[in-house]
Amino acid sequence: MTTESARNLSVQSPELPSVVSDEVHVFPMSIGQRQIWLSEQLVPGTALYSVPAAIRLSGHLKVTALEQALQQIVARHESLRTTFTEAGSELLQVIHPERAHRLERHELGALAPSEQEETLARLSQEEGRQPFDLVQGPLLRTKLVRLAETEHVLLLTLHHIIADGWSAGVLIHELRALYGALVREQPPVLPELSIQYVDYAAWQQEHLTGDQKDALVSFWKQRLEGSPAVIALPTDRPRPKVRGYQGASQPIEFSRSLVEGLRTLAREENATLYMALLAAFQVLLSRSTGQADIVVGGSVANRNMPGTEGLIGYLANIVPLRVDLSGEPSFREVLRRVRETALEAYAHQELPLGMLIEELMPERSLGHTPIFQVIFTLTESFDDQFGMTGLATQVSEIDTGTAKYDLSLLLAEGRDGGVRGRLEYSTELYDRPKVEGLVRQLKEVLEQGVARPGERVGKLALVRGEERQRLLA
């Protein structure tokens, strides 16, 4: 679908005289955007859907060039100029004209180094936990903190309704390219976008109808029939009747040698690193709960439509990955089952999770999320030292103090060949020692799965050595 055909779906609502004009364009929200909008109405004033990052820039930064690069990215992607509203029963996205993007600046150069880092940490946390106003916008915030002449930190925060994890990578790639061109006084090097996000939203709305939608719904209904409503993980406190969204995270890292072993095992089974890590996570969850039927939410990029690779927007989806661990399988056999499950899910990934929930109509509870309460993601080839002209860079995440699910294993491949990330958890259910224990146990499953892939997973030791002696004592 072309941009022009999507424009023909523009909603000219008489109920929106303040936003409908020659300068703004109003369209229906995408299915994913509607899901986030409705979720935001249930938990207003939180940073649950914020996507923050801190980019340390070491070297002689051209601040004007950085600001101009950000301005060009905002002009290039309509999603970064979008706000949201509702008119009657219609949920709408409002695309605004190009406008100056504000790069807020903070000066910390006069502080002592220890005070600088303390103040920077406070500013970063405040930024990551500051809620967005979806109606007023903007939904991209940028702040530049100056520590010294050659040391700056760019705090960059997006709302999930306009960007997913893939989008963050697109933004950083474009920032690198545009900043470099501006510093060298060369013309921009980025190709024109063939579509905008509203084209994808319109395509999705037309695509998920009739036989296509029926086939997807039929597959998922059959795949999830009889699955457990709640995963029975042992928690530090009983599950509340109405769940909150307070959370924390525990860092996690797997060495290059361990990851190489996983890759080798995965190749033997024509599988991927993602599948091998998921297999270990499924084993840990099964051993921790005593359940053989485990459903984990798996994040997919969902960028199959031509032209979406370079878009900033919310296209990602979460698909249920249900694996049967009954029959005392070996780790190798679990990997095979995970591979089969994942490939089936990838082939049916286009049905948005919100639409799937509507179709399945599971028994709803305010105490837990429907279908699954645990998710797993692996970002491929993440490079937190991406480099910009004349600058050394380092990207770090900012803790928002929230958790969408009971547990979220969020990993990324590092440039050193290892894997690192965090295990995000609900602080209503878990204390940090329990989560630290889960991280250690996951490493044990991975190490033993690589060393003895033919071993039955029920016999893998979740604790060994000094920790085993401590627990026995």
Coordinates of C-alpha atoms in Angstrom, one line a residue:
M1 CA 0.0 0.0 0.0
T2 CA 1.3 3.4 -0.9
T3 CA 1.5 6.5 1.3
E4 CA -1.1 8.1 -0.7
S5 CA -3.6 5.2 -0.3
A6 CA -3.1 5.3 3.4
R7 CA -3.7 9.0 3.4
N8 CA -7.1 8.3 1.9
L9 CA -8.1 6.6 5.2
S10 CA -7.6 9.9 7.0
V11 CA -10.3 10.5 9.6
Q12 CA -11.7 14.0 9.4
S13 CA -13.7 14.0 12.6
P14 CA -16.0 17.0 13.4
E15 CA -15.3 16.2 17.0
L16 CA -11.7 17.2 16.7
P17 CA -11.7 20.8 15.5
S18 CA -8.6 21.6 17.5
V19 CA -6.4 19.1 15.7
V20 CA -7.9 18.6 12.2
S21 CA -6.5 21.3 9.9
D22 CA -4.4 21.8 6.8
E23 CA -1.3 21.1 8.9
V24 CA -2.2 17.9 10.8
H25 CA -3.4 14.5 9.6
V26 CA -5.5 12.2 11.6
F27 CA -5.7 8.4 11.1
P28 CA -7.0 5.4 13.0
M29 CA -4.5 3.9 15.4
S30 CA -2.9 0.6 14.5
I31 CA -4.0 -2.5 16.4
G32 CA -0.9 -2.4 18.6
Q33 CA -1.2 1.3 19.3
R34 CA -4.8 0.7 20.4
Q35 CA -3.6 -2.0 22.9
I36 CA -1.0 0.3 24.4
W37 CA -3.5 3.3 24.5
L38 CA -6.0 1.2 26.4
S39 CA -3.4 -0.1 28.8
E40 CA -2.2 3.4 29.5
Q41 CA -5.8 4.4 30.5
L42 CA -5.7 1.7 33.2
V43 CA -2.3 2.8 34.6
P44 CA -1.9 6.5 33.9
G45 CA 1.0 8.5 35.1
T46 CA 3.6 5.6 35.0
A47 CA 6.6 5.0 32.9
L48 CA 5.5 1.4 32.1
Y49 CA 5.8 2.0 28.3
S50 CA 8.8 4.3 28.3
V51 CA 11.9 3.2 26.3
P52 CA 14.9 5.2 27.8
A53 CA 18.6 5.0 27.1
A54 CA 21.7 6.9 28.0
I55 CA 24.4 7.5 25.3
R56 CA 27.8 8.6 26.6
L57 CA 29.6 10.7 24.0
S58 CA 33.4 11.0 24.6
G59 CA 35.3 13.4 22.4
H60 CA 34.7 16.9 20.8
L61 CA 30.9 16.9 20.4
K62 CA 29.4 19.3 17.8
V63 CA 26.2 20.1 19.7
T64 CA 24.6 22.0 16.8
A65 CA 25.2 19.1 14.5
L66 CA 23.7 16.7 17.1
E67 CA 20.6 18.8 17.4
Q68 CA 20.3 19.2 13.6
A69 CA 20.6 15.4 13.2
L70 CA 17.8 14.8 15.7
Q71 CA 15.7 17.4 13.9
Q72 CA 16.2 15.6 10.6
I73 CA 15.2 12.3 12.1
V74 CA 12.0 13.8 13.6
A75 CA 11.2 15.3 10.2
R76 CA 12.0 12.0 8.4
H77 CA 9.7 9.8 10.6
E78 CA 6.0 10.8 11.0
S79 CA 5.8 8.5 14.1
L80 CA 8.1 10.9 16.0
R81 CA 5.6 13.7 15.3
T82 CA 2.6 11.8 16.3
T83 CA 0.2 12.2 19.3
F84 CA -2.9 10.2 20.2
T85 CA -6.5 11.0 21.1
E86 CA -10.0 9.6 21.0
A87 CA -13.1 11.0 19.5
G88 CA -16.2 9.2 20.5
S89 CA -15.5 5.5 19.9
E90 CA -12.6 6.2 17.5
L91 CA -9.0 5.9 18.7
L92 CA -6.8 8.2 16.5
Q93 CA -3.2 9.0 15.8
V94 CA -2.5 12.7 15.0
I95 CA 0.5 13.4 12.8
H96 CA 1.8 17.0 13.3
P97 CA 3.8 19.0 10.8
E98 CA 7.6 19.4 11.0
R99 CA 8.5 21.5 14.0
A100 CA 11.7 22.4 15.8
H101 CA 12.9 19.6 18.0
R102 CA 14.1 20.7 21.4
L103 CA 17.3 19.3 22.8
E104 CA 17.2 20.1 26.5
R105 CA 20.6 20.8 28.0
H106 CA 22.0 20.4 31.5
E107 CA 25.4 21.7 32.6
L108 CA 27.3 19.7 35.3
G109 CA 30.8 20.8 34.4
A110 CA 31.2 22.8 37.6
L111 CA 30.6 19.8 39.9
A112 CA 33.3 17.5 41.2
P113 CA 33.5 14.1 39.4
S114 CA 31.7 12.2 42.2
E115 CA 29.0 14.8 42.3
Q116 CA 28.7 14.6 38.5
E117 CA 28.1 10.9 38.4
E118 CA 25.6 11.1 41.3
T119 CA 23.7 13.9 39.7
L120 CA 23.8 12.2 36.3
A121 CA 22.4 9.0 37.9
R122 CA 19.6 11.0 39.4
L123 CA 18.8 12.8 36.2
S124 CA 18.8 9.6 34.2
Q125 CA 16.4 7.9 36.7
E126 CA 14.1 10.9 36.7
E127 CA 14.1 10.9 32.9
G128 CA 13.4 7.2 32.7
R129 CA 10.5 7.4 35.2
Q130 CA 8.9 10.5 33.9
P131 CA 5.5 9.6 32.3
F132 CA 4.5 10.8 28.8
D133 CA 1.3 12.7 27.8
L134 CA 0.0 10.8 24.8
V135 CA -2.4 13.6 23.9
Q136 CA -0.1 16.5 24.2
G137 CA 3.3 14.9 23.3
P138 CA 6.0 15.0 22.3
L139 CA 6.7 11.3 22.6
L140 CA 10.4 11.6 22.0
R141 CA 12.4 13.4 24.7
T142 CA 16.1 14.2 24.4
K143 CA 18.4 15.8 27.0
L144 CA 22.1 16.5 26.7
V145 CA 24.1 16.5 29.9
R146 CA 27.5 18.2 29.7
L147 CA 30.1 16.8 32.1
A148 CA 33.2 18.3 30.5
E149 CA 34.4 19.8 27.3
T150 CA 34.9 16.3 25.8
E151 CA 32.3 14.3 27.9
H152 CA 28.6 14.4 27.3
V153 CA 25.6 12.1 27.9
L154 CA 22.6 12.1 25.7
L155 CA 19.4 10.9 27.5
L156 CA 17.0 9.7 24.9
T157 CA 13.5 8.5 25.8
L158 CA 10.7 7.3 23.5
H159 CA 7.2 6.0 24.3
H160 CA 6.5 2.4 23.2
I161 CA 3.4 3.5 21.3
I162 CA 5.6 5.1 18.6
A163 CA 8.7 2.9 18.8
D164 CA 9.7 -0.7 19.5
G165 CA 13.2 -2.2 20.2
W166 CA 14.0 -2.4 16.4
S167 CA 13.1 1.3 16.1
A168 CA 15.6 2.2 18.7
G169 CA 18.3 0.6 16.6
V170 CA 17.0 2.5 13.5
L171 CA 17.1 5.8 15.4
I172 CA 20.7 5.2 16.6
H173 CA 21.8 4.2 13.1
E174 CA 20.3 7.3 11.5
L175 CA 21.7 9.5 14.3
R176 CA 25.2 8.2 13.6
A177 CA 24.9 8.7 9.8
L178 CA 23.3 12.2 9.9
Y179 CA 25.7 13.5 12.6
G180 CA 28.6 12.3 10.6
A181 CA 27.4 13.9 7.4
L182 CA 26.7 17.2 9.2
V183 CA 30.2 17.3 10.8
R184 CA 31.8 16.6 7.5
E185 CA 29.5 19.1 5.8
Q186 CA 28.3 16.5 3.4
P187 CA 24.7 15.9 2.2
P188 CA 22.6 13.4 4.1
V189 CA 23.4 9.8 3.2
L190 CA 20.1 8.1 4.2
P191 CA 17.7 6.8 1.5
E192 CA 14.2 8.1 1.2
L193 CA 11.6 6.1 3.2
S194 CA 9.3 4.3 0.8
I195 CA 6.4 4.2 3.4
Q196 CA 5.5 5.8 6.7
Y197 CA 4.0 4.1 9.8
V198 CA 0.5 4.9 8.8
D199 CA 0.9 2.9 5.6
Y200 CA 1.8 -0.1 7.8
A201 CA -1.2 0.5 10.0
A202 CA -3.5 0.7 7.1
W203 CA -2.0 -2.4 5.5
Q204 CA -2.3 -4.3 8.8
Q205 CA -6.0 -3.3 9.2
E206 CA -6.8 -4.6 5.7
H207 CA -4.6 -7.7 5.9
L208 CA -6.1 -9.0 9.2
T209 CA -9.6 -9.5 7.8
G210 CA -11.5 -12.4 6.3
D211 CA -9.8 -15.7 5.6
Q212 CA -6.4 -14.5 6.6
K213 CA -7.5 -13.5 10.0
D214 CA -9.6 -16.6 10.4
A215 CA -6.6 -18.9 9.6
L216 CA -4.4 -17.1 12.1
V217 CA -7.1 -17.2 14.9
S218 CA -7.7 -20.9 14.2
F219 CA -4.0 -21.8 14.5
W220 CA -3.6 -20.0 17.8
K221 CA -6.8 -21.4 19.3
Q222 CA -5.7 -24.9 18.5
R223 CA -2.1 -24.3 19.7
L224 CA -3.2 -22.8 23.0
E225 CA -6.2 -25.1 23.8
G226 CA -5.9 -26.4 27.4
S227 CA -2.8 -24.3 28.2
P228 CA -2.4 -23.3 31.9
A229 CA -3.8 -19.9 32.7
V230 CA -1.1 -19.0 35.2
I231 CA 2.5 -20.2 35.6
A232 CA 3.0 -21.6 39.1
L233 CA 6.4 -20.0 39.9
P234 CA 7.3 -19.9 43.6
T235 CA 7.1 -16.3 44.8
D236 CA 8.2 -14.5 47.9
R237 CA 4.7 -13.2 48.4
P238 CA 1.2 -14.3 47.3
R239 CA -0.1 -12.9 44.0
P240 CA -2.2 -9.8 44.7
K241 CA -5.8 -9.7 43.5
V242 CA -5.0 -6.6 41.5
R243 CA -1.5 -6.5 40.1
G244 CA 0.6 -3.4 40.1
Y245 CA 3.5 -2.6 37.9
Q246 CA 6.4 -1.9 40.2
G247 CA 9.5 -3.7 39.2
A248 CA 13.3 -4.0 39.3
S249 CA 15.9 -5.9 37.3
Q250 CA 18.9 -8.1 37.9
P251 CA 21.8 -8.0 35.5
I252 CA 22.8 -11.2 33.7
E253 CA 25.7 -12.1 31.5
F254 CA 26.8 -15.3 29.7
S255 CA 30.5 -15.7 28.6
R256 CA 31.7 -15.9 25.0
S257 CA 32.8 -19.6 25.6
L258 CA 29.3 -20.5 26.9
V259 CA 27.6 -18.8 24.0
E260 CA 29.9 -20.4 21.4
G261 CA 28.9 -23.8 22.9
L262 CA 25.3 -22.9 22.7
R263 CA 25.7 -21.9 19.0
T264 CA 27.4 -25.1 18.2
L265 CA 24.7 -27.2 19.8
A266 CA 22.0 -25.1 18.1
R267 CA 23.7 -25.6 14.7
E268 CA 23.7 -29.4 15.2
E269 CA 19.9 -29.2 15.5
N270 CA 19.5 -26.6 12.7
A271 CA 18.3 -24.1 15.4
T272 CA 19.3 -20.6 16.5
L273 CA 20.9 -19.1 19.6
Y274 CA 17.5 -17.7 20.5
M275 CA 16.0 -21.2 20.5
A276 CA 18.9 -22.6 22.6
L277 CA 18.5 -19.8 25.2
L278 CA 14.8 -20.2 25.2
A279 CA 15.1 -24.0 25.7
A280 CA 17.2 -23.4 28.8
F281 CA 14.7 -20.8 30.1
Q282 CA 11.8 -23.2 29.5
V283 CA 13.7 -25.9 31.4
L284 CA 14.3 -23.6 34.4
L285 CA 10.7 -22.6 34.5
S286 CA 9.5 -26.2 34.3
R287 CA 11.9 -27.3 37.1
S288 CA 10.9 -24.3 39.2
T289 CA 7.2 -24.9 38.9
G290 CA 6.9 -28.6 38.5
Q291 CA 4.8 -28.0 35.3
A292 CA 5.5 -29.7 32.0
D293 CA 3.3 -27.3 30.0
I294 CA 5.1 -24.0 29.8
V295 CA 3.9 -20.9 27.9
V296 CA 6.4 -18.0 27.4
G297 CA 5.8 -14.9 25.5
G298 CA 8.4 -14.4 22.7
S299 CA 9.0 -11.0 21.1
V300 CA 9.1 -10.9 17.3
A301 CA 10.0 -7.9 15.0
N302 CA 7.0 -8.5 12.7
R303 CA 8.5 -6.5 9.9
N304 CA 7.5 -8.7 6.9
M305 CA 5.8 -5.9 4.9
P306 CA 8.3 -4.4 2.4
G307 CA 9.7 -1.1 3.5
T308 CA 9.3 -1.6 7.2
E309 CA 13.0 -2.4 7.9
G310 CA 13.9 1.3 8.2
L311 CA 10.7 2.5 10.0
I312 CA 10.5 3.9 13.4
G313 CA 7.2 2.8 14.8
Y314 CA 5.5 0.1 16.9
L315 CA 5.4 -3.0 14.8
A316 CA 6.7 -5.6 17.2
N317 CA 4.5 -8.4 18.5
I318 CA 4.6 -11.0 21.3
V319 CA 3.6 -14.5 20.4
P320 CA 2.9 -17.4 22.9
L321 CA 5.6 -20.1 22.8
R322 CA 4.1 -23.2 24.3
V323 CA 6.5 -26.1 24.9
D324 CA 5.7 -29.6 26.2
L325 CA 8.5 -30.8 28.5
S326 CA 6.8 -34.0 29.5
G327 CA 8.3 -37.5 29.1
E328 CA 11.7 -36.8 30.7
P329 CA 13.3 -35.3 27.6
S330 CA 17.0 -34.5 27.2
F331 CA 18.2 -30.9 26.7
R332 CA 18.8 -31.7 23.1
E333 CA 15.2 -32.9 22.8
V334 CA 13.8 -29.8 24.5
L335 CA 15.8 -27.7 22.0
R336 CA 14.1 -29.6 19.1
R337 CA 10.7 -29.0 20.6
V338 CA 11.5 -25.3 21.1
R339 CA 12.6 -25.1 17.5
E340 CA 9.4 -26.6 16.2
T341 CA 7.3 -24.4 18.4
A342 CA 9.2 -21.2 17.4
L343 CA 9.1 -21.9 13.7
E344 CA 5.3 -22.4 13.9
A345 CA 4.9 -19.2 15.9
Y346 CA 7.0 -17.2 13.4
A347 CA 4.8 -18.4 10.6
H348 CA 1.8 -17.0 12.4
Q349 CA 3.3 -13.9 14.0
E350 CA 1.1 -11.3 12.3
L351 CA -1.9 -11.7 14.6
P352 CA -1.4 -9.0 17.3
L353 CA -1.4 -10.2 20.9
G354 CA -4.3 -7.9 21.8
M355 CA -6.5 -9.3 18.9
L356 CA -5.5 -12.8 20.0
I357 CA -6.7 -12.2 23.5
E358 CA -10.0 -10.8 22.2
E359 CA -10.5 -13.9 20.1
L360 CA -9.5 -16.4 22.8
M361 CA -11.6 -14.6 25.5
P362 CA -9.6 -16.2 28.4
E363 CA -10.9 -15.9 31.9
R364 CA -9.7 -12.5 32.8
S365 CA -8.1 -11.6 36.1
L366 CA -6.8 -8.4 37.5
G367 CA -4.0 -10.3 39.3
H368 CA -2.1 -11.5 36.2
T369 CA -1.7 -11.0 32.5
P370 CA -3.7 -13.4 30.2
I371 CA -2.1 -16.3 28.3
F372 CA 1.4 -15.9 29.8
Q373 CA 3.1 -14.1 32.6
V374 CA 6.8 -14.6 31.5
I375 CA 8.4 -13.2 28.4
F376 CA 11.8 -13.7 26.6
T377 CA 13.6 -11.5 24.1
L378 CA 17.0 -11.7 22.4
T379 CA 18.2 -8.7 20.4
E380 CA 20.5 -9.8 17.6
S381 CA 23.9 -8.2 17.1
F382 CA 23.4 -5.3 19.6
D383 CA 26.4 -3.0 19.6
D384 CA 26.5 -0.6 22.5
Q385 CA 29.7 1.0 21.2
F386 CA 28.4 2.1 17.8
G387 CA 30.7 5.1 17.2
M388 CA 30.0 8.5 15.8
T389 CA 32.4 10.7 13.8
G390 CA 35.0 12.0 16.2
L391 CA 33.3 10.4 19.2
A392 CA 33.5 7.2 21.3
T393 CA 30.1 6.1 22.4
Q394 CA 28.6 3.8 25.0
V395 CA 24.9 3.0 25.3
S396 CA 23.4 1.9 28.6
E397 CA 19.8 1.3 29.7
I398 CA 17.9 3.1 32.3
D399 CA 15.8 1.3 34.9
T400 CA 12.2 2.7 34.8
G401 CA 11.2 0.9 38.1
T402 CA 8.4 -0.9 36.3
A403 CA 7.6 -4.5 35.2
K404 CA 4.9 -5.4 32.6
Y405 CA 5.1 -9.1 33.5
D406 CA 6.0 -11.4 36.4
L407 CA 9.4 -12.1 34.8
S408 CA 11.0 -10.8 31.6
L409 CA 14.3 -12.2 30.4
L410 CA 15.7 -9.5 28.2
L411 CA 19.0 -10.4 26.5
A412 CA 21.2 -9.0 23.7
E413 CA 24.2 -10.3 21.8
G414 CA 27.3 -8.3 22.6
R415 CA 30.2 -7.4 20.3
D416 CA 32.5 -9.6 22.3
G417 CA 30.5 -12.7 21.3
G418 CA 28.9 -13.0 24.7
V419 CA 25.3 -12.4 25.8
R420 CA 24.2 -9.9 28.4
G421 CA 21.0 -8.3 29.6
R422 CA 18.7 -8.4 32.6
L423 CA 16.0 -10.4 34.3
E424 CA 13.2 -7.9 35.0
Y425 CA 10.8 -8.9 37.8
S426 CA 7.7 -7.7 39.6
T427 CA 8.7 -6.5 43.1
E428 CA 5.2 -7.3 44.3
L429 CA 6.0 -11.0 43.9
Y430 CA 9.8 -11.3 44.2
D431 CA 12.7 -10.1 46.3
R432 CA 16.1 -9.7 44.8
P433 CA 17.7 -12.8 46.4
K434 CA 15.1 -15.0 44.7
V435 CA 15.8 -13.5 41.3
E436 CA 19.5 -13.7 41.9
G437 CA 19.0 -17.4 42.5
L438 CA 17.1 -17.8 39.3
V439 CA 19.9 -16.1 37.3
R440 CA 22.4 -18.5 38.8
Q441 CA 20.2 -21.5 38.1
L442 CA 19.7 -20.4 34.5
K443 CA 23.5 -20.4 34.0
E444 CA 23.7 -23.9 35.5
V445 CA 21.1 -25.2 33.0
L446 CA 23.0 -23.6 30.1
E447 CA 26.4 -24.9 31.2
Q448 CA 25.1 -28.4 31.8
G449 CA 23.0 -28.4 28.7
V450 CA 26.0 -27.6 26.6
A451 CA 28.3 -30.0 28.4
R452 CA 25.8 -32.9 28.5
P453 CA 23.0 -32.3 25.9
G454 CA 21.9 -35.9 26.1
E455 CA 21.2 -35.7 29.9
R456 CA 17.5 -35.7 30.9
V457 CA 16.7 -32.2 32.0
G458 CA 15.0 -33.4 35.2
K459 CA 18.5 -34.6 36.4
L460 CA 20.3 -31.3 35.7
A461 CA 21.6 -29.8 39.0
L462 CA 20.2 -26.3 39.4
V463 CA 22.7 -25.6 42.2
R464 CA 26.2 -26.9 42.7
G465 CA 29.3 -26.3 44.7
E466 CA 29.3 -23.8 47.5
E467 CA 25.7 -22.7 47.0
R468 CA 24.5 -26.3 47.2
Q469 CA 26.4 -26.7 50.5
R470 CA 25.0 -23.4 51.8
L471 CA 21.4 -24.4 50.9
L472 CA 21.8 -27.8 52.5
A473 CA 23.2 -26.2 55.7

